[in-house]
């Protein structure tokens, strides 16, 4: 059985964190599972958690009434789901649905937010890591917006 | 097709359309053969033909079939304008003139012993399909085969049945993504570059072959370089417009290179300056 310490300690997202900070992360972490089709988080609800996906695929959906929701991207094994817990007003801007059986580690954002406020060194390390993810997603979104496969006339 | 050097490369050979099958709403695969004539169609993966459509004109189209099947020529064509529209609407039994095969193709022979990474966007999978056939027919001569394929939406994906079949072959990883996924789509959603994080590459022993819109290829190259591939191990197909296909007319000339006869496949190192230009 893999321990939370090991999984978090070996995950690239947490690479370079010193042992004290890693322990803090572990103290905010728990194992979670979602069956296919269930919502992990919902647009408009309070954002107090983020997830490290260990198995399965998660679809990020935007509600687009009167049409069906649109999947804007998917998050897979090894990836981080959710950063709204870190930025005010701490509300999800999209919904996340388990496409297949999802196993993840949930990190308590409320607990981590408090610790980041108390210790800005930790806060900077966390923010730096999330900024990297935001940058990657922004790059991908820009390319997606270009609609490169459309016929140019 | 011109297998003998005595055939004038400027003279179209008569072929008959035997089958037209729909891949996506705007893309069709055509099977041509030389009718009763005993002509073999020999080509290397990545080469293209100049297809003469009567009453419309001539256009370059990559050969998308299996190089081992010499009794036919297969093309996958996306209808984007007058000539391609006319081509995909050819009736079974109608005639098409074929010149070629032309160009330098993918380095499939040189890649023996190595991992092959195929990265395709949209119709770009068509010129790469012969590479996949050849690698799979000589499976033990190659390391891993990684196929990363991105399309606009699920209904725009080519060769879906074959992709599913290839994914079941040992040492072959097939990852597919779409830019826009409906709620029923269970695969990845995101641009093709987002697949790299799932692809388990071994850069030192890999050769990458990339085909798609130029902007997509630029983003893909960035990922391949970040993964540690050397520029000399990254190959691209440059499908800019051309006319004669044999390096006479200069229509597709770029500096010292003619896309038609020195390409369409080039090592990235040689194409770097061209990728940064708007027009030839
Ligand atoms: C070496 C080579 C291999 C090719 N292989 C294939 C193939 O396997 N399948 C396929 O469907 N197409 C392929 N093409 C592209 C194909 O030749 C063009 O789409 C076709 O010539 C367009 O003619 P048209 O009269 O239908 O459209 P046009 O009216 O000439 O053009 C319609 C639109 O498509 C754009 N366009 C035309 N040609 C190109 C091009 N080469 N690259 C990007 N945009 C273009 C035009 O700018 C215009 O916006 C290849 C091109 C080259 C140079």
CSV table of C-alpha atoms and ligand atoms in Angstrom, one decimal:
chain,number,residue,atom,x,y,z
A,1,UNK,CA,0.0,0.0,0.0
A,2,UNK,CA,1.5,3.3,-1.0
A,3,UNK,CA,1.4,5.9,1.7
A,4,UNK,CA,0.3,9.5,1.1
A,5,UNK,CA,3.8,10.6,2.1
A,6,UNK,CA,5.4,8.6,-0.7
A,7,UNK,CA,2.9,9.6,-3.4
A,8,UNK,CA,3.1,13.3,-2.6
A,9,UNK,CA,6.8,13.2,-2.0
A,10,UNK,CA,7.4,11.6,-5.4
A,11,UNK,CA,5.0,13.7,-7.4
A,12,UNK,CA,6.7,16.2,-9.8
A,13,UNK,CA,4.3,19.0,-8.6
A,14,UNK,CA,5.8,18.9,-5.1
A,15,UNK,CA,9.4,18.3,-6.2
A,16,UNK,CA,11.8,20.6,-4.4
A,17,UNK,CA,9.6,21.2,-1.4
A,18,UNK,CA,11.5,20.8,1.9
A,19,UNK,CA,10.5,18.0,4.3
A,20,UNK,CA,8.6,20.4,6.6
A,21,UNK,CA,6.4,21.7,3.8
A,22,UNK,CA,5.8,18.2,2.4
A,23,UNK,CA,4.6,17.1,5.9
A,24,UNK,CA,2.2,20.0,5.9
A,25,UNK,CA,0.9,18.9,2.5
A,26,UNK,CA,0.4,15.4,3.7
A,27,UNK,CA,-1.4,16.6,6.8
A,28,UNK,CA,-4.0,18.3,4.5
A,29,UNK,CA,-4.3,15.3,2.1
A,30,UNK,CA,-6.7,12.3,1.8
A,31,UNK,CA,-7.4,9.6,-0.7
A,32,UNK,CA,-10.7,9.9,-2.6
A,33,UNK,CA,-12.5,7.9,-5.4
A,34,UNK,CA,-15.2,8.9,-7.9
A,35,UNK,CA,-17.4,6.6,-9.9
A,36,UNK,CA,-17.8,7.4,-13.7
A,37,UNK,CA,-20.2,10.2,-14.3
A,38,UNK,CA,-20.1,11.8,-10.9
A,39,UNK,CA,-19.2,15.4,-10.4
A,40,UNK,CA,-16.1,16.1,-8.4
A,41,UNK,CA,-16.8,19.8,-8.3
A,42,UNK,CA,-19.4,22.1,-9.7
A,43,UNK,CA,-19.4,25.5,-11.3
A,44,UNK,CA,-20.5,28.2,-8.8
A,45,UNK,CA,-19.8,26.1,-5.7
A,46,UNK,CA,-17.2,27.0,-3.0
A,47,UNK,CA,-13.7,26.0,-4.0
A,48,UNK,CA,-11.9,24.5,-1.0
A,49,UNK,CA,-10.0,21.5,-2.4
A,50,UNK,CA,-7.6,20.6,-5.2
A,51,UNK,CA,-6.9,17.1,-6.5
A,52,UNK,CA,-3.9,15.2,-7.7
A,53,UNK,CA,-5.4,12.7,-10.2
A,54,UNK,CA,-3.9,9.2,-9.8
A,55,UNK,CA,-6.1,7.2,-12.1
A,56,UNK,CA,-8.8,7.9,-14.6
A,57,UNK,CA,-9.7,11.0,-16.6
A,58,UNK,CA,-11.7,14.1,-15.5
A,59,UNK,CA,-13.6,16.3,-17.9
A,60,UNK,CA,-13.7,20.1,-17.3
A,61,UNK,CA,-17.1,21.3,-18.3
A,62,UNK,CA,-18.7,24.7,-18.9
A,63,UNK,CA,-22.4,25.1,-18.8
A,64,UNK,CA,-23.7,26.5,-22.0
A,65,UNK,CA,-27.5,26.7,-21.8
A,66,UNK,CA,-29.6,26.0,-23.7
A,67,UNK,CA,-27.0,23.6,-25.2
A,68,UNK,CA,-25.4,20.6,-23.5
A,69,UNK,CA,-22.3,21.4,-21.4
A,70,UNK,CA,-19.1,21.7,-23.4
A,71,UNK,CA,-15.9,19.8,-22.4
A,72,UNK,CA,-13.2,22.4,-22.5
A,73,UNK,CA,-10.4,20.1,-21.5
A,74,UNK,CA,-9.6,16.9,-19.8
A,75,UNK,CA,-7.2,16.2,-16.9
A,76,UNK,CA,-5.5,12.9,-16.7
A,77,UNK,CA,-3.1,10.8,-14.6
A,78,UNK,CA,-0.5,12.8,-12.7
A,79,UNK,CA,-2.2,16.1,-13.3
A,80,UNK,CA,-3.6,18.7,-10.9
A,81,UNK,CA,-7.3,19.6,-10.9
A,82,UNK,CA,-8.4,22.9,-9.5
A,83,UNK,CA,-6.8,26.2,-8.6
A,84,UNK,CA,-9.8,28.4,-7.7
A,85,UNK,CA,-9.3,27.4,-4.0
A,86,UNK,CA,-6.2,29.6,-4.1
A,87,UNK,CA,-7.7,32.7,-5.6
A,88,UNK,CA,-10.5,34.8,-4.2
A,89,UNK,CA,-13.5,34.5,-4.3
A,90,UNK,CA,-12.8,30.8,-3.9
A,91,UNK,CA,-15.5,29.7,-6.3
A,92,UNK,CA,-15.3,27.0,-9.1
A,93,UNK,CA,-15.5,28.5,-12.6
A,94,UNK,CA,-16.3,25.2,-14.2
A,95,UNK,CA,-17.5,21.7,-13.3
A,96,UNK,CA,-15.3,18.6,-13.2
A,97,UNK,CA,-16.8,15.2,-14.0
A,98,UNK,CA,-15.2,11.8,-13.6
A,99,UNK,CA,-15.2,10.3,-17.2
A,100,UNK,CA,-14.1,6.9,-15.9
A,101,UNK,CA,-13.3,5.6,-12.4
A,102,UNK,CA,-11.1,8.3,-10.8
A,103,UNK,CA,-8.8,7.8,-7.9
A,104,UNK,CA,-7.2,11.0,-6.6
A,105,UNK,CA,-5.6,12.6,-3.6
A,106,UNK,CA,-7.6,15.5,-2.3
A,107,UNK,CA,-5.8,18.4,-0.7
A,108,UNK,CA,-7.8,20.6,1.7
A,109,UNK,CA,-7.5,24.0,0.2
A,110,UNK,CA,-8.9,25.8,3.3
A,111,UNK,CA,-6.3,24.3,5.5
A,112,UNK,CA,-3.5,25.0,3.0
A,113,UNK,CA,-4.7,28.6,2.5
A,114,UNK,CA,-4.4,29.3,6.2
A,115,UNK,CA,-1.0,27.8,6.3
A,116,UNK,CA,0.1,29.8,3.3
A,117,UNK,CA,-1.1,33.0,4.9
A,118,UNK,CA,0.8,32.1,8.1
A,119,UNK,CA,4.0,31.2,6.2
A,120,UNK,CA,4.7,33.1,3.1
A,121,UNK,CA,7.6,30.9,2.1
A,122,UNK,CA,5.2,28.1,1.8
A,123,UNK,CA,2.7,30.4,0.1
A,124,UNK,CA,5.3,31.4,-2.5
A,125,UNK,CA,6.2,27.7,-3.2
A,126,UNK,CA,2.6,26.8,-3.7
A,127,UNK,CA,1.8,29.9,-5.8
A,128,UNK,CA,4.9,29.3,-8.0
A,129,UNK,CA,3.7,25.7,-8.7
A,130,UNK,CA,0.2,26.8,-9.6
A,131,UNK,CA,1.5,29.6,-11.7
A,132,UNK,CA,3.3,27.0,-13.8
A,133,UNK,CA,0.1,25.0,-14.3
A,134,UNK,CA,-1.9,28.1,-15.2
A,135,UNK,CA,0.8,29.0,-17.8
A,136,UNK,CA,0.7,25.6,-19.4
A,137,UNK,CA,-3.1,25.7,-19.5
A,138,UNK,CA,-3.1,29.2,-20.9
A,139,UNK,CA,-0.7,28.1,-23.7
A,140,UNK,CA,-2.9,25.2,-24.6
A,141,UNK,CA,-6.0,27.4,-24.5
A,142,UNK,CA,-4.4,29.9,-26.9
A,143,UNK,CA,-3.6,27.2,-29.4
A,144,UNK,CA,-7.1,25.8,-28.9
A,145,UNK,CA,-8.6,29.2,-29.6
A,146,UNK,CA,-6.7,29.4,-32.9
A,147,UNK,CA,-8.8,26.6,-34.2
A,148,UNK,CA,-5.9,25.4,-36.3
A,149,UNK,CA,-7.8,22.7,-38.2
A,150,UNK,CA,-10.4,25.0,-39.6
A,151,UNK,CA,-10.3,25.8,-43.3
A,152,UNK,CA,-9.0,29.3,-43.9
A,153,UNK,CA,-10.7,31.0,-46.8
B,1,UNK,CA,2.4,5.1,-61.4
B,2,UNK,CA,5.9,5.9,-62.7
B,3,UNK,CA,8.1,3.1,-61.6
B,4,UNK,CA,10.4,3.3,-64.6
B,5,UNK,CA,12.7,6.2,-65.3
B,6,UNK,CA,11.5,6.1,-68.9
B,7,UNK,CA,8.2,7.6,-67.9
B,8,UNK,CA,8.0,11.4,-68.3
B,9,UNK,CA,7.4,12.8,-64.8
B,10,UNK,CA,5.4,15.6,-66.4
B,11,UNK,CA,3.0,13.2,-68.1
B,12,UNK,CA,-0.1,12.1,-66.1
B,13,UNK,CA,-0.7,8.3,-66.1
B,14,UNK,CA,-4.4,7.2,-66.3
B,15,UNK,CA,-6.0,5.8,-63.2
B,16,UNK,CA,-9.5,4.8,-62.3
B,17,UNK,CA,-11.4,5.7,-59.1
B,18,UNK,CA,-12.4,2.3,-57.5
B,19,UNK,CA,-13.8,3.4,-54.2
B,20,UNK,CA,-14.6,6.7,-52.4
B,21,UNK,CA,-15.2,6.3,-48.6
B,22,UNK,CA,-16.2,9.0,-46.2
B,23,UNK,CA,-13.8,9.6,-43.3
B,24,UNK,CA,-15.4,12.8,-41.8
B,25,UNK,CA,-17.9,15.3,-43.1
B,26,UNK,CA,-15.4,16.9,-45.4
B,27,UNK,CA,-12.7,14.3,-45.8
B,28,UNK,CA,-12.8,11.2,-48.1
B,29,UNK,CA,-10.4,8.4,-48.9
B,30,UNK,CA,-10.1,7.4,-52.6
B,31,UNK,CA,-8.7,4.2,-53.9
B,32,UNK,CA,-7.3,4.3,-57.4
B,33,UNK,CA,-5.9,1.6,-59.7
B,34,UNK,CA,-4.5,1.5,-63.2
B,35,UNK,CA,-7.5,-0.5,-64.6
B,36,UNK,CA,-6.4,-3.3,-66.9
B,37,UNK,CA,-2.9,-2.1,-67.2
B,38,UNK,CA,-0.2,-4.1,-65.4
B,39,UNK,CA,1.4,-1.1,-63.7
B,40,UNK,CA,2.7,-1.3,-60.1
B,41,UNK,CA,2.3,1.7,-57.9
B,42,UNK,CA,5.5,2.0,-55.9
B,43,UNK,CA,6.1,4.7,-53.3
B,44,UNK,CA,7.8,5.5,-50.1
B,45,UNK,CA,5.9,6.8,-47.0
B,46,UNK,CA,5.6,10.6,-47.2
B,47,UNK,CA,5.7,10.9,-51.0
B,48,UNK,CA,2.9,12.6,-52.9
B,49,UNK,CA,1.3,12.5,-56.3
B,50,UNK,CA,0.1,15.2,-58.6
B,51,UNK,CA,-3.5,14.3,-59.3
B,52,UNK,CA,-5.0,15.7,-62.5
B,53,UNK,CA,-8.7,16.2,-62.2
B,54,UNK,CA,-10.2,16.7,-65.6
B,55,UNK,CA,-11.7,20.1,-66.1
B,56,UNK,CA,-10.4,21.4,-62.8
B,57,UNK,CA,-6.6,21.1,-62.7
B,58,UNK,CA,-3.8,19.5,-60.9
B,59,UNK,CA,-3.1,19.3,-57.2
B,60,UNK,CA,-0.6,17.6,-54.9
B,61,UNK,CA,-2.0,14.9,-52.6
B,62,UNK,CA,0.0,12.6,-50.3
B,63,UNK,CA,-0.3,8.9,-50.7
B,64,UNK,CA,-2.0,7.6,-47.5
B,65,UNK,CA,-2.1,3.9,-48.3
B,66,UNK,CA,0.0,0.9,-47.5
B,67,UNK,CA,3.3,0.9,-49.5
B,68,UNK,CA,3.2,-2.9,-49.5
B,69,UNK,CA,0.0,-3.0,-51.6
B,70,UNK,CA,1.3,-2.1,-55.1
B,71,UNK,CA,-1.9,-2.7,-57.0
B,72,UNK,CA,-3.5,0.5,-55.8
B,73,UNK,CA,-3.0,4.1,-54.7
B,74,UNK,CA,-4.8,5.5,-51.7
B,75,UNK,CA,-5.4,9.2,-51.0
B,76,UNK,CA,-7.2,10.9,-48.2
B,77,UNK,CA,-8.5,14.3,-49.3
B,78,UNK,CA,-10.1,17.1,-47.4
B,79,UNK,CA,-12.4,19.2,-49.5
B,80,UNK,CA,-11.3,22.8,-49.0
B,81,UNK,CA,-11.7,24.4,-52.4
B,82,UNK,CA,-12.6,23.8,-56.0
B,83,UNK,CA,-10.0,21.1,-56.9
B,84,UNK,CA,-10.3,19.0,-53.7
B,85,UNK,CA,-14.1,19.3,-53.8
B,86,UNK,CA,-14.1,17.9,-57.3
B,87,UNK,CA,-11.7,15.2,-56.4
B,88,UNK,CA,-13.8,13.9,-53.4
B,89,UNK,CA,-16.9,14.0,-55.6
B,90,UNK,CA,-15.4,11.7,-58.3
B,91,UNK,CA,-17.7,8.8,-59.2
B,92,UNK,CA,-16.5,5.2,-59.0
B,93,UNK,CA,-15.1,4.3,-62.4
B,94,UNK,CA,-14.1,7.9,-63.4
B,95,UNK,CA,-10.6,8.7,-64.5
B,96,UNK,CA,-7.9,10.7,-62.7
B,97,UNK,CA,-4.4,11.5,-64.1
B,98,UNK,CA,-1.6,10.7,-61.7
B,99,UNK,CA,2.0,12.0,-61.9
B,100,UNK,CA,4.6,10.8,-59.4
B,101,UNK,CA,5.4,9.7,-56.8
B,102,UNK,CA,7.4,12.7,-55.9
B,103,UNK,CA,9.4,14.0,-53.1
B,104,UNK,CA,11.6,12.8,-50.3
B,105,UNK,CA,9.5,11.0,-47.7
B,106,UNK,CA,9.8,10.2,-44.0
B,107,UNK,CA,13.0,8.6,-42.8
B,108,UNK,CA,11.4,5.2,-42.0
B,109,UNK,CA,14.3,3.1,-43.1
B,110,UNK,CA,16.8,5.3,-41.2
B,111,UNK,CA,14.6,5.0,-38.1
B,112,UNK,CA,15.1,1.2,-37.8
B,113,UNK,CA,16.2,0.2,-34.3
B,114,UNK,CA,14.7,3.4,-32.8
B,115,UNK,CA,11.4,4.5,-31.2
B,116,UNK,CA,9.2,6.3,-33.7
B,117,UNK,CA,7.0,9.2,-32.5
B,118,UNK,CA,4.3,10.1,-35.0
B,119,UNK,CA,2.5,13.4,-34.2
B,120,UNK,CA,-0.4,14.3,-36.5
B,121,UNK,CA,-3.0,17.1,-36.5
B,122,UNK,CA,-6.1,16.9,-38.6
B,123,UNK,CA,-5.6,15.7,-42.2
B,124,UNK,CA,-1.8,15.4,-41.3
B,125,UNK,CA,-2.4,11.8,-40.3
B,126,UNK,CA,-2.9,10.9,-43.9
B,127,UNK,CA,0.8,11.3,-45.1
B,128,UNK,CA,1.9,9.6,-41.8
B,129,UNK,CA,-0.3,6.5,-42.2
B,130,UNK,CA,2.1,4.7,-44.5
B,131,UNK,CA,4.8,5.2,-41.9
B,132,UNK,CA,2.6,3.4,-39.3
B,133,UNK,CA,1.9,0.6,-41.8
B,134,UNK,CA,5.6,0.1,-42.5
B,135,UNK,CA,6.6,0.2,-38.8
B,136,UNK,CA,3.9,-2.3,-37.8
B,137,UNK,CA,4.8,-4.7,-40.7
B,138,UNK,CA,8.4,-4.7,-39.5
B,139,UNK,CA,7.5,-4.5,-35.8
B,140,UNK,CA,10.7,-6.1,-34.4
B,141,UNK,CA,12.9,-3.7,-36.4
B,142,UNK,CA,11.7,-0.8,-34.4
B,143,UNK,CA,11.4,0.2,-30.8
B,144,UNK,CA,8.2,1.8,-29.4
B,145,UNK,CA,5.7,3.4,-31.8
B,146,UNK,CA,4.0,6.4,-30.2
B,147,UNK,CA,1.1,8.0,-32.2
B,148,UNK,CA,-0.2,11.3,-30.9
B,149,UNK,CA,-3.1,12.5,-32.9
B,150,UNK,CA,-5.2,15.7,-32.5
B,151,UNK,CA,-8.3,16.7,-34.3
B,152,UNK,CA,-10.9,19.5,-34.2
B,153,UNK,CA,-13.7,17.4,-32.8
B,154,UNK,CA,-14.5,13.6,-32.5
B,155,UNK,CA,-16.3,13.6,-35.9
B,156,UNK,CA,-13.2,15.1,-37.6
B,157,UNK,CA,-10.9,12.3,-36.6
B,158,UNK,CA,-9.6,10.1,-39.5
B,159,UNK,CA,-9.1,6.3,-39.4
B,160,UNK,CA,-10.8,5.7,-36.0
B,161,UNK,CA,-11.1,2.0,-36.4
B,162,UNK,CA,-7.5,1.6,-37.4
B,163,UNK,CA,-6.3,3.8,-34.5
B,164,UNK,CA,-8.2,1.6,-32.1
B,165,UNK,CA,-6.6,-1.5,-33.7
B,166,UNK,CA,-3.1,0.0,-33.6
B,167,UNK,CA,-3.6,0.8,-29.9
B,168,UNK,CA,-3.9,-2.9,-29.1
B,169,UNK,CA,-0.6,-3.8,-30.6
B,170,UNK,CA,2.3,-4.3,-28.1
B,171,UNK,CA,4.8,-1.5,-27.8
B,172,UNK,CA,2.4,0.8,-29.5
B,173,UNK,CA,0.9,3.8,-27.7
B,174,UNK,CA,-1.9,5.7,-29.4
B,175,UNK,CA,-3.1,8.9,-27.8
B,176,UNK,CA,-5.9,10.9,-29.3
B,177,UNK,CA,-7.3,14.3,-28.4
B,178,UNK,CA,-9.8,16.8,-29.8
B,179,UNK,CA,-10.0,20.5,-29.4
B,180,UNK,CA,-13.7,20.5,-28.8
B,181,UNK,CA,-15.4,17.5,-27.2
B,182,UNK,CA,-19.1,17.0,-26.8
B,183,UNK,CA,-20.5,15.5,-23.6
B,184,UNK,CA,-20.5,12.0,-25.0
B,185,UNK,CA,-16.8,11.9,-25.9
B,186,UNK,CA,-14.8,9.8,-23.4
B,187,UNK,CA,-11.4,10.6,-24.8
B,188,UNK,CA,-9.0,13.5,-24.2
B,189,UNK,CA,-10.0,17.1,-24.8
B,190,UNK,CA,-7.2,19.6,-25.4
B,191,UNK,CA,-4.7,20.5,-28.1
B,192,UNK,CA,-2.3,17.8,-29.4
B,193,UNK,CA,0.6,19.2,-27.3
B,194,UNK,CA,-1.3,18.3,-24.1
B,195,UNK,CA,-0.8,14.6,-25.0
B,196,UNK,CA,3.0,14.7,-24.4
B,197,UNK,CA,2.7,14.3,-20.7
B,198,UNK,CA,1.1,10.9,-21.1
B,199,UNK,CA,3.5,9.6,-23.7
B,200,UNK,CA,6.5,8.1,-21.9
B,201,UNK,CA,9.2,9.2,-24.5
B,202,UNK,CA,12.8,8.1,-24.6
B,203,UNK,CA,14.3,11.1,-26.4
B,204,UNK,CA,17.8,9.7,-27.1
B,205,UNK,CA,16.5,6.7,-29.0
B,206,UNK,CA,13.5,8.4,-30.7
B,207,UNK,CA,12.8,9.9,-34.2
B,208,UNK,CA,9.7,12.2,-34.4
B,209,UNK,CA,7.7,12.6,-37.6
B,210,UNK,CA,5.2,15.5,-37.5
B,211,UNK,CA,2.5,16.6,-39.9
B,212,UNK,CA,-0.3,19.1,-39.4
B,213,UNK,CA,-1.0,22.8,-39.7
B,214,UNK,CA,2.3,24.8,-39.5
B,215,UNK,CA,1.3,26.5,-36.2
B,216,UNK,CA,0.5,23.2,-34.6
B,217,UNK,CA,3.9,21.8,-35.8
B,218,UNK,CA,5.6,24.8,-34.2
B,219,UNK,CA,4.0,24.1,-30.8
B,220,UNK,CA,4.7,20.3,-31.2
B,221,UNK,CA,8.4,21.0,-31.9
B,222,UNK,CA,8.6,23.0,-28.7
B,223,UNK,CA,7.3,20.0,-26.8
B,224,UNK,CA,9.6,17.6,-28.5
B,225,UNK,CA,12.6,19.8,-27.8
B,226,UNK,CA,11.5,20.1,-24.1
B,227,UNK,CA,11.3,16.3,-24.0
B,228,UNK,CA,14.9,16.2,-25.1
B,229,UNK,CA,14.8,15.3,-28.8
B,230,UNK,CA,17.5,16.7,-30.9
B,231,UNK,CA,16.5,18.9,-33.8
B,232,UNK,CA,18.0,16.4,-36.2
B,233,UNK,CA,15.6,13.8,-35.0
B,234,UNK,CA,12.5,15.8,-35.7
B,235,UNK,CA,11.0,15.6,-39.2
B,236,UNK,CA,8.2,17.8,-40.6
B,237,UNK,CA,6.1,17.6,-43.8
B,238,UNK,CA,5.9,21.1,-45.4
B,239,UNK,CA,2.8,21.1,-47.5
B,240,UNK,CA,3.0,24.5,-49.0
B,241,UNK,CA,1.6,25.1,-52.4
B,242,UNK,CA,3.4,23.9,-55.5
B,243,UNK,CA,2.9,23.5,-59.2
B,244,UNK,CA,5.3,21.3,-61.3
B,245,UNK,CA,6.4,19.0,-58.4
B,246,UNK,CA,9.8,18.3,-60.0
B,247,UNK,CA,11.8,21.5,-59.1
B,248,UNK,CA,11.4,23.3,-62.5
B,249,UNK,CA,9.0,26.0,-61.9
B,250,UNK,CA,10.3,27.5,-58.6
B,251,UNK,CA,6.8,28.0,-57.3
B,252,UNK,CA,7.6,26.2,-54.0
B,253,UNK,CA,11.3,27.3,-53.8
B,254,UNK,CA,12.6,28.5,-50.4
B,255,UNK,CA,16.2,29.6,-50.4
B,256,UNK,CA,18.1,26.6,-51.7
B,257,UNK,CA,15.2,24.2,-51.1
B,258,UNK,CA,12.4,23.1,-53.3
B,259,UNK,CA,9.6,21.8,-51.2
B,260,UNK,CA,8.5,19.5,-54.0
B,261,UNK,CA,11.7,17.7,-54.8
B,262,UNK,CA,13.9,18.2,-51.6
B,263,UNK,CA,10.8,17.6,-49.4
B,264,UNK,CA,8.0,17.7,-48.6
B,265,UNK,CA,9.6,16.0,-45.5
B,266,UNK,CA,12.5,17.9,-44.0
B,267,UNK,CA,14.5,17.7,-40.8
B,268,UNK,CA,13.4,20.5,-38.6
B,269,UNK,CA,16.9,21.9,-38.4
B,270,UNK,CA,16.7,22.8,-42.1
B,271,UNK,CA,13.2,24.2,-41.9
B,272,UNK,CA,13.5,26.4,-38.9
B,273,UNK,CA,13.9,29.7,-40.8
B,274,UNK,CA,10.9,28.8,-43.1
B,275,UNK,CA,8.6,28.1,-40.2
B,276,UNK,CA,9.1,31.7,-39.0
B,277,UNK,CA,8.1,33.1,-42.4
B,278,UNK,CA,4.6,34.1,-43.4
B,279,UNK,CA,4.9,33.2,-47.1
B,280,UNK,CA,7.4,31.5,-49.3
C,1,LIG,C1,3.1,18.0,-50.8
C,1,LIG,C2,1.6,18.2,-50.5
C,1,LIG,C3,0.8,17.1,-50.0
C,1,LIG,C4,-0.5,17.3,-49.8
C,1,LIG,N1,-1.3,16.3,-49.3
C,1,LIG,C5,-2.6,16.4,-49.1
C,1,LIG,C6,-3.4,15.3,-48.7
C,1,LIG,O1,-2.9,14.2,-48.5
C,1,LIG,N2,-4.7,15.5,-48.5
C,1,LIG,C7,-5.3,16.8,-48.7
C,1,LIG,O2,-6.5,16.9,-48.5
C,1,LIG,N3,-4.6,17.9,-49.1
C,1,LIG,C8,-3.2,17.7,-49.3
C,1,LIG,N4,-2.5,18.8,-49.7
C,1,LIG,C9,-3.2,20.1,-49.9
C,1,LIG,C10,-3.9,20.1,-51.2
C,1,LIG,O3,-3.0,20.1,-52.3
C,1,LIG,C11,-4.7,21.5,-51.2
C,1,LIG,O4,-5.7,21.5,-50.3
C,1,LIG,C12,-5.3,21.7,-52.6
C,1,LIG,O5,-4.3,21.9,-53.6
C,1,LIG,C13,-6.2,22.9,-52.5
C,1,LIG,O6,-6.9,23.0,-53.8
C,1,LIG,P1,-8.4,23.5,-53.9
C,1,LIG,O7,-8.6,24.0,-55.3
C,1,LIG,O8,-9.3,22.4,-53.4
C,1,LIG,O9,-8.5,24.7,-52.9
C,1,LIG,P2,-8.1,26.2,-53.1
C,1,LIG,O10,-9.3,26.9,-53.6
C,1,LIG,O11,-6.8,26.3,-53.9
C,1,LIG,O12,-7.8,26.5,-51.6
C,1,LIG,C14,-8.8,26.4,-50.6
C,1,LIG,C15,-8.1,26.9,-49.3
C,1,LIG,O13,-7.1,26.0,-48.8
C,1,LIG,C16,-5.9,26.6,-48.7
C,1,LIG,N5,-4.8,25.8,-49.2
C,1,LIG,C17,-4.6,25.4,-50.4
C,1,LIG,N6,-3.6,24.6,-50.5
C,1,LIG,C18,-3.0,24.5,-49.3
C,1,LIG,C19,-1.9,23.9,-48.8
C,1,LIG,N7,-1.0,23.2,-49.5
C,1,LIG,N8,-1.6,24.1,-47.4
C,1,LIG,C20,-2.5,24.8,-46.7
C,1,LIG,N9,-3.5,25.4,-47.2
C,1,LIG,C21,-3.8,25.3,-48.4
C,1,LIG,C22,-6.0,27.9,-49.5
C,1,LIG,O14,-5.2,28.9,-49.0
C,1,LIG,C23,-7.4,28.2,-49.4
C,1,LIG,O15,-7.7,29.0,-48.2
C,1,LIG,C24,-1.1,18.6,-50.0
C,1,LIG,C25,-0.3,19.7,-50.4
C,1,LIG,C26,1.0,19.5,-50.7
C,1,LIG,C27,1.8,20.6,-51.1
